[in-house]
């Protein structure tokens, strides 16, 4: 359902999951083809606006952006509206950025010319017909007054420029499942690492206390019983 807000995008692998995300994003660069895997359909969105929507047979839109040697999976869960800044020809694109040491982003941008790292969703000719005089019998070549707000119609939107990756739904679902499994494994590894670190800290405190007291009783909160032989006084 259309809203008045821009689409809210997310990266399947995000900053803050440094070791897994960096390795996976680098590993997939040059292997997974950048482009739209499913959805991100441009539709009229009212006055000087387009709706970014899903396709009818899949509940999300999925694309891959490759930038600076990283492959970034970008997902749109809910459709949204993107504003067209002025009359003329504009490209609607996905732009994403990732770095291991800082917060990245993913967003829909509207540009007069796409950059190499952009994934193009389509072209909008706001107030300009897609056919010039002589190209089509119905084209009259009329344009809007510069700066005039116009209602975006179907004939102002072209999907021929879309960077389509041509994957089927099964492939998209496999990509998402792989990403979710890797994230779950990473969270589990972090928890296990934190638990092991806590155990080592308690053990170190116990050993230090025993050494300083010559084996005197240790406070309950400093005790630790690891698997293996108990520590005894020499």
Short mmCIF file of C-alpha atoms in Angstrom, two decimals:
data_model
loop_
_atom_site.label_atom_id
_atom_site.label_comp_id
_atom_site.label_asym_id
_atom_site.label_seq_id
_atom_site.Cartn_x
_atom_site.Cartn_y
_atom_site.Cartn_z
CA UNK A 1 0.00 0.00 0.00
CA UNK A 2 1.32 3.43 -0.93
CA UNK A 3 2.46 5.76 1.81
CA UNK A 4 3.72 9.33 1.97
CA UNK A 5 7.11 8.16 3.25
CA UNK A 6 10.18 7.11 1.32
CA UNK A 7 10.84 3.34 1.21
CA UNK A 8 12.66 2.03 4.27
CA UNK A 9 15.54 -0.15 3.13
CA UNK A 10 17.91 -2.41 5.02
CA UNK A 11 21.10 -4.34 4.32
CA UNK A 12 20.88 -8.05 5.05
CA UNK A 13 24.43 -7.89 6.43
CA UNK A 14 25.10 -4.78 8.43
CA UNK A 15 27.73 -2.69 10.14
CA UNK A 16 28.17 -3.81 13.71
CA UNK A 17 28.58 -7.46 12.70
CA UNK A 18 32.14 -6.69 11.62
CA UNK A 19 33.80 -10.04 11.13
CA UNK A 20 30.91 -11.84 9.45
CA UNK A 21 29.62 -8.90 7.41
CA UNK A 22 33.03 -7.83 6.13
CA UNK A 23 34.01 -11.36 5.11
CA UNK A 24 30.67 -12.10 3.45
CA UNK A 25 30.44 -8.75 1.65
CA UNK A 26 33.96 -9.17 0.28
CA UNK A 27 33.46 -12.83 -0.60
CA UNK A 28 30.33 -12.14 -2.67
CA UNK A 29 31.80 -9.16 -4.57
CA UNK A 30 32.37 -10.14 -8.18
CA UNK A 31 30.40 -13.36 -7.71
CA UNK A 32 26.83 -12.20 -7.05
CA UNK A 33 25.69 -10.03 -9.93
CA UNK A 34 24.63 -6.50 -8.92
CA UNK A 35 21.09 -5.49 -9.85
CA UNK A 36 17.45 -6.03 -8.95
CA UNK A 37 16.64 -9.62 -8.07
CA UNK A 38 12.98 -9.05 -7.34
CA UNK A 39 10.57 -6.14 -7.09
CA UNK A 40 11.51 -2.44 -6.88
CA UNK A 41 8.82 -1.66 -9.46
CA UNK A 42 8.24 2.00 -10.41
CA UNK A 43 4.62 3.16 -10.57
CA UNK A 44 2.89 6.57 -10.67
CA UNK A 45 2.80 8.04 -7.17
CA UNK A 46 0.89 11.30 -7.66
CA UNK A 47 2.18 14.83 -8.23
CA UNK A 48 5.96 14.78 -8.83
CA UNK A 49 6.26 11.39 -7.16
CA UNK A 50 6.70 7.71 -7.98
CA UNK A 51 5.74 4.68 -5.94
CA UNK A 52 8.41 2.00 -5.40
CA UNK A 53 6.43 -1.24 -5.13
CA UNK A 54 6.91 -5.02 -4.93
CA UNK A 55 5.91 -7.42 -7.65
CA UNK A 56 2.64 -9.23 -7.04
CA UNK A 57 4.17 -12.69 -6.45
CA UNK A 58 6.75 -11.84 -3.76
CA UNK A 59 6.31 -9.91 -0.49
CA UNK A 60 9.66 -8.06 -0.53
CA UNK A 61 11.97 -6.37 -3.00
CA UNK A 62 15.60 -7.51 -3.14
CA UNK A 63 18.62 -6.03 -4.92
CA UNK A 64 22.40 -6.31 -4.77
CA UNK A 65 24.67 -3.24 -4.89
CA UNK A 66 28.41 -3.60 -5.47
CA UNK A 67 30.57 -0.71 -4.28
CA UNK A 68 34.20 -0.29 -3.24
CA UNK A 69 34.81 -4.03 -3.43
CA UNK A 70 31.80 -4.98 -1.29
CA UNK A 71 28.62 -6.78 -2.36
CA UNK A 72 25.59 -5.47 -0.43
CA UNK A 73 22.18 -7.12 -0.34
CA UNK A 74 19.48 -4.46 0.03
CA UNK A 75 15.92 -5.36 0.99
CA UNK A 76 12.75 -3.25 0.88
CA UNK A 77 10.03 -4.62 3.17
CA UNK A 78 7.33 -2.02 2.51
CA UNK A 79 6.60 0.09 -0.59
CA UNK A 80 7.09 3.84 -0.43
CA UNK A 81 6.97 7.14 -2.28
CA UNK A 82 9.98 8.90 -3.83
CA UNK A 83 9.78 12.54 -4.88
CA UNK A 84 10.90 13.78 -8.29
CA UNK A 85 12.71 17.12 -7.74
CA UNK A 86 11.77 18.90 -10.99
CA UNK A 87 10.49 18.42 -14.49
CA UNK A 88 12.88 16.69 -16.85
CA UNK A 89 14.49 13.27 -17.13
CA UNK A 90 15.58 11.49 -13.93
CA UNK A 91 16.94 8.07 -13.02
CA UNK A 92 15.62 6.39 -9.89
CA UNK A 93 18.41 4.35 -8.28
CA UNK A 94 19.42 2.35 -5.23
CA UNK A 95 22.51 3.69 -3.50
CA UNK A 96 24.23 1.81 -0.68
CA UNK A 97 27.47 2.16 1.26
CA UNK A 98 29.31 -0.20 3.60
CA UNK A 99 32.57 0.11 5.54
CA UNK A 100 33.74 -2.11 8.42
CA UNK A 101 34.54 0.89 10.64
CA UNK A 102 31.50 3.11 10.26
CA UNK A 103 27.75 3.19 9.88
CA UNK A 104 26.67 2.48 6.31
CA UNK A 105 23.41 3.30 4.59
CA UNK A 106 21.02 2.25 1.82
CA UNK A 107 18.49 4.50 0.14
CA UNK A 108 16.59 5.38 -3.02
CA UNK A 109 18.05 8.37 -4.86
CA UNK A 110 16.90 10.33 -7.89
CA UNK A 111 19.71 11.49 -10.18
CA UNK A 112 20.04 13.11 -13.59
CA UNK A 113 22.82 10.62 -14.32
CA UNK A 114 23.42 7.37 -12.39
CA UNK A 115 26.86 6.63 -10.96
CA UNK A 116 28.68 3.31 -11.59
CA UNK A 117 27.78 1.92 -8.14
CA UNK A 118 24.07 2.74 -8.52
CA UNK A 119 21.47 0.08 -9.29
CA UNK A 120 19.01 1.74 -11.66
CA UNK A 121 15.32 1.02 -11.09
CA UNK A 122 14.05 2.99 -14.07
CA UNK A 123 13.76 6.37 -15.73
CA UNK A 124 11.16 9.06 -15.13
CA UNK A 125 10.53 11.86 -17.60
CA UNK A 126 8.48 14.23 -15.48
CA UNK A 127 6.36 16.42 -17.75
CA UNK A 128 8.12 15.03 -20.82
CA UNK A 129 6.51 12.37 -23.05
CA UNK A 130 8.55 9.23 -23.60
CA UNK A 131 8.10 9.53 -27.37
CA UNK A 132 9.33 12.50 -29.37
CA UNK A 133 7.45 13.86 -32.41
CA UNK A 134 7.72 11.42 -35.29
CA UNK A 135 8.67 8.43 -33.10
CA UNK A 136 5.10 7.51 -32.37
CA UNK A 137 1.85 8.59 -33.90
CA UNK A 138 0.50 9.59 -30.50
CA UNK A 139 3.54 11.61 -29.38
CA UNK A 140 2.94 15.36 -29.56
CA UNK A 141 6.28 16.44 -28.12
CA UNK A 142 4.68 18.80 -25.61
CA UNK A 143 6.54 19.49 -22.37
CA UNK A 144 5.56 21.16 -19.13
CA UNK A 145 6.65 24.63 -18.15
CA UNK A 146 10.01 24.40 -16.27
CA UNK A 147 9.36 24.14 -12.55
CA UNK A 148 5.69 23.23 -13.02
CA UNK A 149 4.47 20.38 -10.82
CA UNK A 150 2.97 17.55 -12.86
CA UNK A 151 1.18 14.34 -12.03
CA UNK A 152 3.44 11.41 -12.92
CA UNK A 153 1.69 9.02 -15.28
CA UNK A 154 2.54 5.58 -16.65
CA UNK A 155 3.79 6.99 -19.95
CA UNK A 156 6.40 9.05 -18.08
CA UNK A 157 7.97 5.96 -16.51
CA UNK A 158 10.33 3.64 -18.36
CA UNK A 159 11.49 0.31 -16.92
CA UNK A 160 13.82 -0.48 -19.83
CA UNK A 161 16.79 0.97 -17.94
CA UNK A 162 16.38 -1.29 -14.88
CA UNK A 163 19.52 -3.18 -13.84
CA UNK A 164 17.83 -6.56 -13.70
CA UNK A 165 19.76 -9.50 -12.25
CA UNK A 166 17.17 -12.01 -13.53
CA UNK A 167 17.11 -14.38 -10.57
CA UNK A 168 14.02 -16.39 -9.80
CA UNK A 169 12.19 -16.30 -6.48
CA UNK A 170 13.82 -19.52 -5.28
CA UNK A 171 17.25 -17.93 -5.67
CA UNK A 172 16.17 -14.84 -3.74
CA UNK A 173 14.78 -16.97 -0.92
CA UNK A 174 18.00 -18.98 -0.78
CA UNK A 175 20.05 -15.78 -0.54
CA UNK A 176 17.90 -14.46 2.31
CA UNK A 177 17.96 -17.80 4.14
CA UNK A 178 21.75 -17.97 3.84
CA UNK A 179 22.11 -14.44 5.17
CA UNK A 180 19.78 -15.11 8.11
CA UNK A 181 21.60 -18.33 9.00
CA UNK A 182 24.98 -16.60 8.92
CA UNK A 183 23.67 -13.79 11.15
CA UNK A 184 22.28 -16.34 13.64
CA UNK A 185 25.57 -18.24 13.69
CA UNK A 186 27.44 -14.97 14.24
CA UNK A 187 25.23 -14.03 17.18
CA UNK A 188 25.70 -17.49 18.68
CA UNK A 189 29.48 -17.24 18.27
CA UNK A 190 29.50 -13.84 19.99
CA UNK A 191 27.50 -15.21 22.94
CA UNK A 192 29.81 -18.22 23.27
CA UNK A 193 32.87 -15.97 23.11
CA UNK A 194 31.46 -13.68 25.80
CA UNK A 195 30.63 -16.66 28.03
CA UNK A 196 34.12 -18.10 27.63
CA UNK A 197 35.67 -14.72 28.40
CA UNK A 198 33.57 -14.41 31.58
CA UNK A 199 34.64 -17.88 32.69
CA UNK A 200 38.30 -17.05 32.11
CA UNK A 201 37.96 -13.84 34.14
CA UNK A 202 36.43 -15.73 37.09
CA UNK A 203 39.12 -18.41 36.88
CA UNK A 204 41.85 -15.79 36.78
CA UNK A 205 40.41 -14.06 39.84
CA UNK A 206 40.25 -17.36 41.72
CA UNK A 207 43.84 -18.26 40.89
CA UNK A 208 45.04 -14.78 41.84
CA UNK A 209 43.16 -14.93 45.15
CA UNK A 210 44.57 -18.37 45.97
CA UNK A 211 48.06 -17.16 45.22
CA UNK A 212 47.69 -14.07 47.41
CA UNK A 213 46.02 -15.82 50.35
CA UNK A 214 47.99 -19.03 50.26
CA UNK A 215 44.86 -21.07 49.63
CA UNK A 216 42.46 -19.34 52.03
CA UNK A 217 38.75 -19.60 51.33
CA UNK A 218 37.50 -17.58 48.43
CA UNK A 219 34.33 -15.50 48.39
CA UNK A 220 31.37 -17.18 46.77
CA UNK A 221 31.19 -14.68 43.94
CA UNK A 222 34.79 -15.46 42.98
CA UNK A 223 34.38 -19.21 42.83
CA UNK A 224 34.42 -21.10 39.58
CA UNK A 225 34.30 -24.82 38.90
CA UNK A 226 35.60 -25.57 35.41
CA UNK A 227 35.59 -29.05 34.03
CA UNK A 228 38.80 -30.85 34.95
CA UNK A 229 40.90 -31.42 38.07
CA UNK A 230 40.45 -29.00 40.93
CA UNK A 231 43.26 -26.66 41.96
CA UNK A 232 44.95 -27.83 45.19
CA UNK A 233 47.61 -26.37 47.43
CA UNK A 234 51.11 -27.60 46.91
#
